[in-house]
Amino acid sequence: MNAIDVAHVSKIYRRYAQRKQFATLKSALLSRSLISDLKPDQTFSALKDVSFTVAAGRTFGIIGSNGSGKSTMLKLVAGITKPTSGSVKVHGRVSALIELGAGFHPEISGRENVFINGIMLGLSKREVARRFDEIVEFAELQDFIDAPVKTYSSGMYMRLGFAVAIHVNPDVLLVDEVLAVGDEGFTHKCLDKFSEFRRRGKTILLVTHALNLVERFCDEAIWLDAGIARAHGDPKRVVGAYLTKVEEGEERLLAATTARAVQAAPPTTNMFEATEGRWGSREIEITDVTLLDRDGQPSFVFHSGDPLSIRVKVRANRPADDFVFGIGLFNAEGVCCYGTNTFLEEMNPVRLSGDAEATFAIEGLDLVEGTYKLDVAIHKRDGFPYDYHRLLYTFRVKSRTHDVGIYRPRHRWEFSSNVTFKAER
């Protein structure tokens, strides 16, 4: 049996521009339609023909970028709003963790708000009273429960809302990006409660940007992109497809950022004071810098451990016999991760003329996830710059392992037989 059935659902909102707005409710009703007679540029499709089912006792994840329709879908399932077309059917008691603390009154105490909010979520006053101590203990607000809610910090407010919502004991739990409320300890407590719901066979619909939670907890997932279902099925496959799309967007952004940086590089006469820019005599000029992936294709996004090649094209206005190619790699904070040049590596220059190129090939990009920048230069052996590009080229390293630092050495763990671990699903 399915707990949730979503069939060919579309949701259209009116786009509120200055022109052609209804002056009154009467004029809107007399027009016979608030949506269908509007021009396409006066409406916004938050969801477009989306379908999926969630079997009872399963955990289903919805992922996507901001504005993709995730929260709209959750509100449709919660019954907060209705679809423009299609149908949404939910079987069983529903608790929605969409806006924690919605309905809390700031002027009255936490105790009174617990009763009011619990009743709003479908409990009787007797049921709230029976669960009251457990709710307060879970929210860690024993010393503040009789204080007005307006005196609570945002974390206290969110903890109380979360505690009330999860103690409704629903058949279907709707969660919208609210698992990481409070401090580290409370976050783990929320995740434990989430796991308990799964063990008890509750149906869970989870909207989150935390992709590791989707892979860890969900049985199925769907990826929404501009209101359209792009992928649906195994969470790892869906997350992988989504990340590929994200990387494509990052590629375009970094390409545009780098192009602007190179074109607008401020000239400087004092290279020791420059934070970024370009300087040099241009007797030998850098005409192009391209980052290449393992297939030799231009790229700005790499994965930790991937090969990376930096291809530098130069043009010598006249033949030169004193030249050095140099590369510097920096993280986003400006910390030098690595730097070298051909002279340091004992390559003695002989001749460079006309158009030429050099490629600096890295077999494995052993860096942690983050944004990095490059120095690229050609200069004389004594350091006199022909053309120096300071921090003009940006690329990103991606990783599913969120370790810290800069350098990720190739490594493995080994343990004695009496040390065991449980692998995450």
Coordinates of C-alpha atoms in Angstrom, one line a residue:
M1 CA 0.0 0.0 0.0
N2 CA 1.2 3.5 -0.8
A3 CA 1.3 6.1 1.8
I4 CA 1.7 8.9 -0.7
D5 CA 0.5 9.1 -4.3
V6 CA 1.5 12.1 -6.4
A7 CA 0.1 11.9 -10.0
H8 CA 0.9 14.4 -12.8
V9 CA 1.1 17.3 -10.4
S10 CA 1.6 20.8 -11.6
K11 CA 1.5 24.0 -9.6
I12 CA 1.3 27.4 -11.2
Y13 CA 1.6 30.7 -9.3
R14 CA 0.7 34.1 -10.5
R15 CA 3.7 36.4 -11.1
Y16 CA 2.9 39.7 -9.4
A17 CA 4.1 42.3 -11.8
Q18 CA 2.9 45.9 -11.7
R19 CA 0.8 45.6 -14.8
K20 CA -2.6 43.9 -15.1
Q21 CA -3.2 43.2 -11.4
F22 CA -6.7 42.5 -10.2
A23 CA -7.9 45.6 -8.3
T24 CA -10.4 43.7 -6.1
L25 CA -11.5 40.1 -5.3
K26 CA -14.8 40.8 -7.2
S27 CA -12.9 41.8 -10.4
A28 CA -10.8 38.7 -10.1
L29 CA -13.9 36.5 -9.7
L30 CA -15.7 38.2 -12.6
S31 CA -12.8 37.4 -14.8
R32 CA -13.7 33.7 -14.2
S33 CA -10.0 32.7 -13.9
L34 CA -7.0 33.8 -11.9
I35 CA -4.6 31.7 -13.9
S36 CA -5.7 30.3 -17.2
D37 CA -6.3 33.6 -19.0
L38 CA -3.0 35.1 -18.0
K39 CA -0.2 35.3 -20.5
P40 CA 2.8 32.9 -20.0
D41 CA 5.0 35.7 -18.7
Q42 CA 2.5 36.5 -16.0
T43 CA 2.6 33.0 -14.4
F44 CA 5.3 30.8 -12.8
S45 CA 5.3 27.0 -12.9
A46 CA 6.7 25.8 -9.6
L47 CA 6.0 22.2 -10.5
K48 CA 5.5 20.6 -13.9
D49 CA 3.8 17.2 -14.3
V50 CA 5.6 15.5 -11.4
S51 CA 4.6 11.9 -10.4
F52 CA 5.9 9.5 -7.7
T53 CA 4.7 7.1 -5.1
V54 CA 6.0 6.4 -1.6
A55 CA 5.1 3.0 -0.2
A56 CA 4.1 2.8 3.5
G57 CA 7.1 2.5 5.8
R58 CA 9.6 3.8 3.2
T59 CA 11.8 6.9 3.4
F60 CA 11.7 9.1 0.3
G61 CA 14.1 12.0 -0.4
I62 CA 13.5 15.1 -2.6
I63 CA 16.7 17.0 -3.7
G64 CA 17.4 20.0 -5.9
S65 CA 18.7 23.5 -5.9
N66 CA 17.0 26.5 -4.4
G67 CA 13.8 27.3 -6.3
S68 CA 13.5 23.8 -7.8
G69 CA 10.0 23.1 -6.3
K70 CA 11.0 20.9 -3.3
S71 CA 9.2 22.9 -0.6
T72 CA 6.2 23.5 -2.9
M73 CA 5.9 19.7 -3.3
L74 CA 6.1 19.2 0.5
K75 CA 3.4 21.8 1.0
L76 CA 1.2 20.0 -1.5
V77 CA 1.6 16.7 0.3
A78 CA 1.0 18.4 3.6
G79 CA -2.3 19.9 2.3
I80 CA -1.1 23.4 2.9
T81 CA -1.8 24.3 -0.7
K82 CA -3.5 22.5 -3.7
P83 CA -2.1 21.5 -7.0
T84 CA -3.2 23.4 -10.1
S85 CA -3.5 20.1 -11.9
G86 CA -3.0 16.5 -11.0
S87 CA -3.7 14.8 -7.7
V88 CA -2.0 14.2 -4.3
K89 CA -3.2 11.5 -2.0
V90 CA -1.8 10.9 1.5
H91 CA -3.0 8.0 3.7
G92 CA -2.6 8.2 7.5
R93 CA -1.9 10.9 10.1
V94 CA 0.5 13.6 8.9
S95 CA 3.0 15.7 10.8
A96 CA 4.8 18.3 8.8
L97 CA 8.2 19.7 10.0
I98 CA 8.1 22.5 7.4
E99 CA 8.2 25.7 9.5
L100 CA 9.2 24.8 13.0
G101 CA 7.3 26.7 15.6
A102 CA 4.6 28.0 13.1
G103 CA 1.8 29.1 15.4
F104 CA 3.9 29.8 18.4
H105 CA 2.8 33.0 20.1
P106 CA 5.7 35.1 21.4
E107 CA 3.9 36.7 24.3
I108 CA 2.9 33.5 26.1
S109 CA 5.0 30.8 27.7
G110 CA 6.6 27.8 26.1
R111 CA 4.3 25.6 28.2
E112 CA 1.2 27.2 26.8
N113 CA 2.6 27.1 23.3
V114 CA 3.3 23.4 23.5
F115 CA -0.4 22.8 24.2
I116 CA -1.6 25.1 21.5
N117 CA 0.9 23.7 18.9
G118 CA 0.2 20.1 19.8
I119 CA -3.6 20.6 19.4
M120 CA -3.0 22.4 16.1
L121 CA -1.1 19.3 15.0
G122 CA -4.0 17.0 15.9
L123 CA -3.4 15.9 19.5
S124 CA -6.1 16.2 22.2
K125 CA -5.3 18.3 25.3
R126 CA -5.0 15.0 27.3
E127 CA -2.5 13.6 24.8
V128 CA -0.4 16.7 24.9
A129 CA -0.4 16.6 28.7
R130 CA 0.7 12.9 28.7
R131 CA 3.6 13.7 26.4
F132 CA 4.5 17.1 27.8
D133 CA 7.4 16.1 30.0
E134 CA 9.0 14.1 27.1
I135 CA 8.6 17.0 24.8
V136 CA 10.3 19.5 27.2
E137 CA 13.1 17.0 28.0
F138 CA 13.8 16.4 24.3
A139 CA 13.9 20.2 23.7
E140 CA 16.2 20.6 26.6
L141 CA 14.1 23.5 27.9
Q142 CA 13.3 22.4 31.4
D143 CA 14.5 25.7 33.0
F144 CA 12.8 27.9 30.5
I145 CA 9.5 26.3 29.6
D146 CA 7.5 28.8 31.7
A147 CA 9.3 31.9 30.2
P148 CA 7.6 33.8 27.3
V149 CA 8.7 32.5 23.9
K150 CA 9.8 36.0 22.9
T151 CA 12.7 35.6 25.3
Y152 CA 13.9 32.4 23.6
S153 CA 16.9 32.3 21.3
S154 CA 16.4 31.1 17.8
G155 CA 17.9 27.8 18.7
M156 CA 15.6 27.3 21.7
Y157 CA 12.6 28.3 19.5
M158 CA 13.5 25.7 16.8
R159 CA 14.2 23.0 19.4
L160 CA 10.8 23.4 20.9
G161 CA 9.1 23.3 17.6
F162 CA 11.0 20.2 16.5
A163 CA 10.2 18.5 19.8
V164 CA 6.4 19.1 19.5
A165 CA 6.3 18.0 15.9
I166 CA 8.0 14.7 16.3
H167 CA 5.9 13.7 19.4
V168 CA 2.7 13.8 17.4
N169 CA 3.4 10.1 16.5
P170 CA 2.3 10.4 12.8
D171 CA 2.0 7.8 10.1
V172 CA 3.6 10.1 7.6
L173 CA 6.4 12.5 8.6
L174 CA 7.2 15.5 6.3
V175 CA 10.6 17.0 6.9
D176 CA 11.9 20.2 5.2
E177 CA 15.5 21.0 5.9
V178 CA 15.0 21.2 9.7
L179 CA 17.1 18.2 11.0
A180 CA 20.1 20.3 11.8
V181 CA 18.6 22.5 14.4
G182 CA 20.4 23.5 17.6
D183 CA 24.0 22.6 18.5
E184 CA 26.0 19.5 17.5
G185 CA 24.5 17.3 20.4
F186 CA 20.9 18.2 19.6
T187 CA 21.5 17.6 15.9
H188 CA 22.6 14.0 16.7
K189 CA 19.6 13.6 18.9
C190 CA 17.4 14.7 16.0
L191 CA 19.0 12.2 13.7
D192 CA 18.6 9.4 16.2
K193 CA 14.9 10.3 16.4
F194 CA 14.7 10.2 12.7
S195 CA 16.3 6.7 12.7
E196 CA 13.7 5.6 15.3
F197 CA 10.9 6.7 13.0
R198 CA 12.3 4.5 10.2
R199 CA 12.7 1.5 12.5
R200 CA 9.0 1.9 13.5
G201 CA 8.0 1.7 9.9
K202 CA 6.8 5.3 9.6
T203 CA 6.7 6.9 6.1
I204 CA 9.1 9.8 5.8
L205 CA 9.3 12.4 3.0
L206 CA 12.6 14.3 3.4
V207 CA 13.5 17.6 1.6
T208 CA 17.1 18.5 2.2
H209 CA 20.4 19.9 0.8
A210 CA 22.3 17.4 2.9
L211 CA 22.9 14.8 0.2
N212 CA 24.7 12.5 2.7
L213 CA 21.4 12.2 4.6
V214 CA 19.5 11.2 1.5
E215 CA 22.1 8.5 0.7
R216 CA 22.2 7.3 4.3
F217 CA 18.5 7.3 5.2
C218 CA 16.4 7.2 2.0
D219 CA 15.1 4.2 0.1
E220 CA 14.3 6.2 -3.0
A221 CA 14.9 9.8 -4.1
I222 CA 13.7 12.3 -6.7
W223 CA 15.7 15.2 -8.1
L224 CA 13.6 18.3 -9.0
D225 CA 15.1 20.9 -11.3
A226 CA 13.0 24.0 -12.1
G227 CA 9.9 22.1 -11.2
I228 CA 10.7 19.1 -13.4
A229 CA 11.6 15.6 -12.2
R230 CA 15.0 15.0 -13.7
A231 CA 15.8 11.6 -12.0
H232 CA 14.0 9.2 -9.8
G233 CA 15.0 6.0 -8.1
D234 CA 18.1 4.8 -6.2
P235 CA 19.4 7.6 -4.0
K236 CA 23.0 7.2 -4.9
R237 CA 22.2 7.3 -8.6
V238 CA 19.9 10.3 -8.2
V239 CA 22.4 12.2 -6.0
G240 CA 25.2 11.4 -8.6
A241 CA 23.0 12.8 -11.4
Y242 CA 22.3 16.0 -9.4
L243 CA 25.9 16.5 -8.5
T244 CA 26.9 16.2 -12.2
K245 CA 24.4 19.0 -13.0
V246 CA 25.8 21.1 -10.2
E247 CA 29.3 20.7 -11.5
E248 CA 28.2 21.8 -14.9
G249 CA 26.9 24.9 -13.4
E250 CA 30.1 25.5 -11.5
E251 CA 32.1 25.0 -14.7
R252 CA 30.1 27.8 -16.4
L253 CA 30.4 30.1 -13.4
L254 CA 34.2 29.5 -13.0
A255 CA 34.8 29.9 -16.7
A256 CA 33.0 33.3 -16.7
T257 CA 34.8 34.4 -13.5
T258 CA 38.2 33.5 -14.8
A259 CA 37.5 35.2 -18.2
R260 CA 36.5 38.4 -16.4
A261 CA 39.5 38.2 -14.1
V262 CA 42.0 37.9 -17.0
Q263 CA 40.4 40.6 -19.0
A264 CA 40.1 43.0 -16.1
A265 CA 43.5 42.1 -14.4
P266 CA 44.8 45.4 -13.0
P267 CA 48.3 46.3 -14.1
T268 CA 50.8 46.9 -11.3
T269 CA 54.3 48.2 -11.0
N270 CA 54.9 46.6 -7.6
M271 CA 54.5 42.9 -7.7
F272 CA 55.3 42.6 -4.0
E273 CA 52.1 44.5 -3.1
A274 CA 49.8 42.8 -5.6
T275 CA 47.1 40.5 -4.4
E276 CA 46.0 39.7 -7.9
G277 CA 46.7 41.0 -11.3
R278 CA 49.1 41.0 -14.2
W279 CA 52.5 42.6 -14.7
G280 CA 55.7 42.2 -16.8
S281 CA 57.5 43.6 -19.8
R282 CA 55.5 41.4 -22.2
E283 CA 58.7 40.6 -24.3
I284 CA 57.3 37.1 -23.9
E285 CA 53.6 37.2 -23.4
I286 CA 51.2 34.5 -22.0
T287 CA 48.4 34.3 -24.5
D288 CA 46.3 31.5 -23.0
V289 CA 46.1 29.3 -19.9
T290 CA 43.9 26.3 -20.0
L291 CA 43.2 23.6 -17.3
L292 CA 42.7 20.2 -18.8
D293 CA 41.0 17.1 -17.3
R294 CA 42.0 13.4 -17.7
D295 CA 40.6 13.4 -21.3
G296 CA 42.4 16.5 -22.3
Q297 CA 39.3 18.6 -22.2
P298 CA 39.1 22.1 -20.7
S299 CA 37.7 22.0 -17.2
F300 CA 37.3 24.1 -14.0
V301 CA 35.9 21.4 -11.7
F302 CA 38.0 18.4 -10.7
H303 CA 37.7 15.6 -8.1
S304 CA 40.3 14.9 -5.5
G305 CA 42.9 12.5 -6.9
D306 CA 42.1 13.4 -10.6
P307 CA 44.9 14.3 -13.0
L308 CA 45.2 17.9 -13.9
S309 CA 47.2 19.6 -16.7
I310 CA 47.9 23.3 -17.0
R311 CA 48.6 24.3 -20.6
V312 CA 50.3 27.6 -21.0
K313 CA 50.6 29.2 -24.4
V314 CA 53.1 32.0 -24.9
R315 CA 54.4 34.3 -27.7
A316 CA 57.9 35.6 -27.9
N317 CA 58.2 38.9 -29.7
R318 CA 61.9 38.1 -30.4
P319 CA 63.9 34.9 -29.7
A320 CA 65.0 34.5 -26.1
D321 CA 67.6 32.4 -24.3
D322 CA 66.7 33.4 -20.7
F323 CA 63.3 32.2 -19.7
V324 CA 61.6 30.3 -16.8
F325 CA 58.1 28.9 -16.7
G326 CA 56.5 29.0 -13.2
I327 CA 53.4 27.7 -11.5
G328 CA 51.9 28.5 -8.1
L329 CA 48.9 26.8 -6.5
F330 CA 47.0 28.6 -3.7
N331 CA 43.8 27.9 -1.7
A332 CA 40.9 30.4 -1.4
E333 CA 42.6 32.0 1.7
G334 CA 45.7 32.7 -0.3
V335 CA 47.8 30.0 1.4
C336 CA 50.5 28.7 -1.0
C337 CA 49.9 24.9 -1.5
Y338 CA 52.7 24.4 -3.9
G339 CA 55.0 26.3 -6.2
T340 CA 57.7 25.4 -8.7
N341 CA 59.4 26.5 -11.9
T342 CA 61.6 25.1 -14.6
F343 CA 64.7 26.7 -13.1
L344 CA 64.2 25.2 -9.7
E345 CA 63.8 21.9 -11.4
E346 CA 67.2 22.4 -13.1
M347 CA 66.0 23.0 -16.6
N348 CA 68.4 25.3 -18.3
P349 CA 66.8 27.5 -21.0
V350 CA 68.3 27.4 -24.5
R351 CA 65.9 29.1 -27.0
L352 CA 62.2 30.2 -27.2
S353 CA 60.9 31.9 -30.3
G354 CA 57.5 32.7 -31.8
D355 CA 54.3 30.9 -30.5
A356 CA 55.1 28.1 -28.0
E357 CA 53.4 26.2 -25.2
A358 CA 54.3 24.4 -22.0
T359 CA 52.2 21.9 -20.1
F360 CA 52.5 21.3 -16.3
A361 CA 50.9 17.8 -15.7
I362 CA 49.8 16.7 -12.2
E363 CA 49.2 13.0 -12.0
G364 CA 47.0 13.1 -9.0
L365 CA 45.4 16.3 -7.6
D366 CA 45.7 15.3 -3.9
L367 CA 43.9 18.2 -2.4
V368 CA 40.9 18.4 -0.1
E369 CA 37.6 19.8 -1.4
G370 CA 37.7 23.6 -2.0
T371 CA 38.4 26.4 -4.3
Y372 CA 41.9 27.0 -5.6
K373 CA 43.7 29.7 -7.6
L374 CA 46.8 29.6 -9.8
D375 CA 49.8 31.8 -10.4
V376 CA 51.2 31.4 -13.9
A377 CA 54.3 33.2 -15.0
I378 CA 57.2 33.4 -17.4
H379 CA 60.3 35.3 -16.3
K380 CA 64.1 35.5 -16.4
R381 CA 66.3 33.4 -14.2
D382 CA 66.9 36.4 -12.0
G383 CA 63.2 36.9 -11.5
F384 CA 62.6 39.7 -14.0
P385 CA 59.0 39.2 -15.2
Y386 CA 58.1 38.9 -18.8
D387 CA 54.4 38.1 -18.0
Y388 CA 53.2 37.3 -14.5
H389 CA 49.5 36.3 -13.9
R390 CA 48.8 36.4 -10.1
L391 CA 45.7 34.4 -8.9
L392 CA 43.8 34.9 -12.1
Y393 CA 42.7 31.3 -12.7
T394 CA 40.2 29.6 -10.4
F395 CA 39.3 26.0 -10.2
R396 CA 37.4 23.8 -7.8
V397 CA 38.2 20.4 -6.2
K398 CA 35.2 18.3 -5.3
S399 CA 35.1 15.4 -2.9
R400 CA 32.5 13.2 -1.1
T401 CA 34.9 13.0 1.8
H402 CA 34.8 16.2 3.8
D403 CA 38.3 16.1 5.5
V404 CA 40.2 19.2 6.5
G405 CA 43.4 20.9 5.7
I406 CA 44.8 21.4 2.2
Y407 CA 46.7 18.3 1.2
R408 CA 45.2 14.8 1.0
P409 CA 48.0 12.2 1.0
R410 CA 47.3 8.8 -0.5
H411 CA 46.6 6.6 2.5
R412 CA 44.8 3.7 4.0
W413 CA 43.7 2.6 7.5
E414 CA 44.8 -0.8 9.0
F415 CA 43.4 -2.2 12.3
S416 CA 43.9 -5.2 14.6
S417 CA 41.2 -7.9 14.5
N418 CA 39.5 -6.6 17.6
V419 CA 38.7 -3.2 16.1
T420 CA 35.5 -3.1 14.1
F421 CA 33.4 -0.5 12.4
K422 CA 29.9 -0.4 10.9
A423 CA 29.7 0.8 7.4
E424 CA 27.0 3.4 6.5
R425 CA 24.5 2.2 4.0

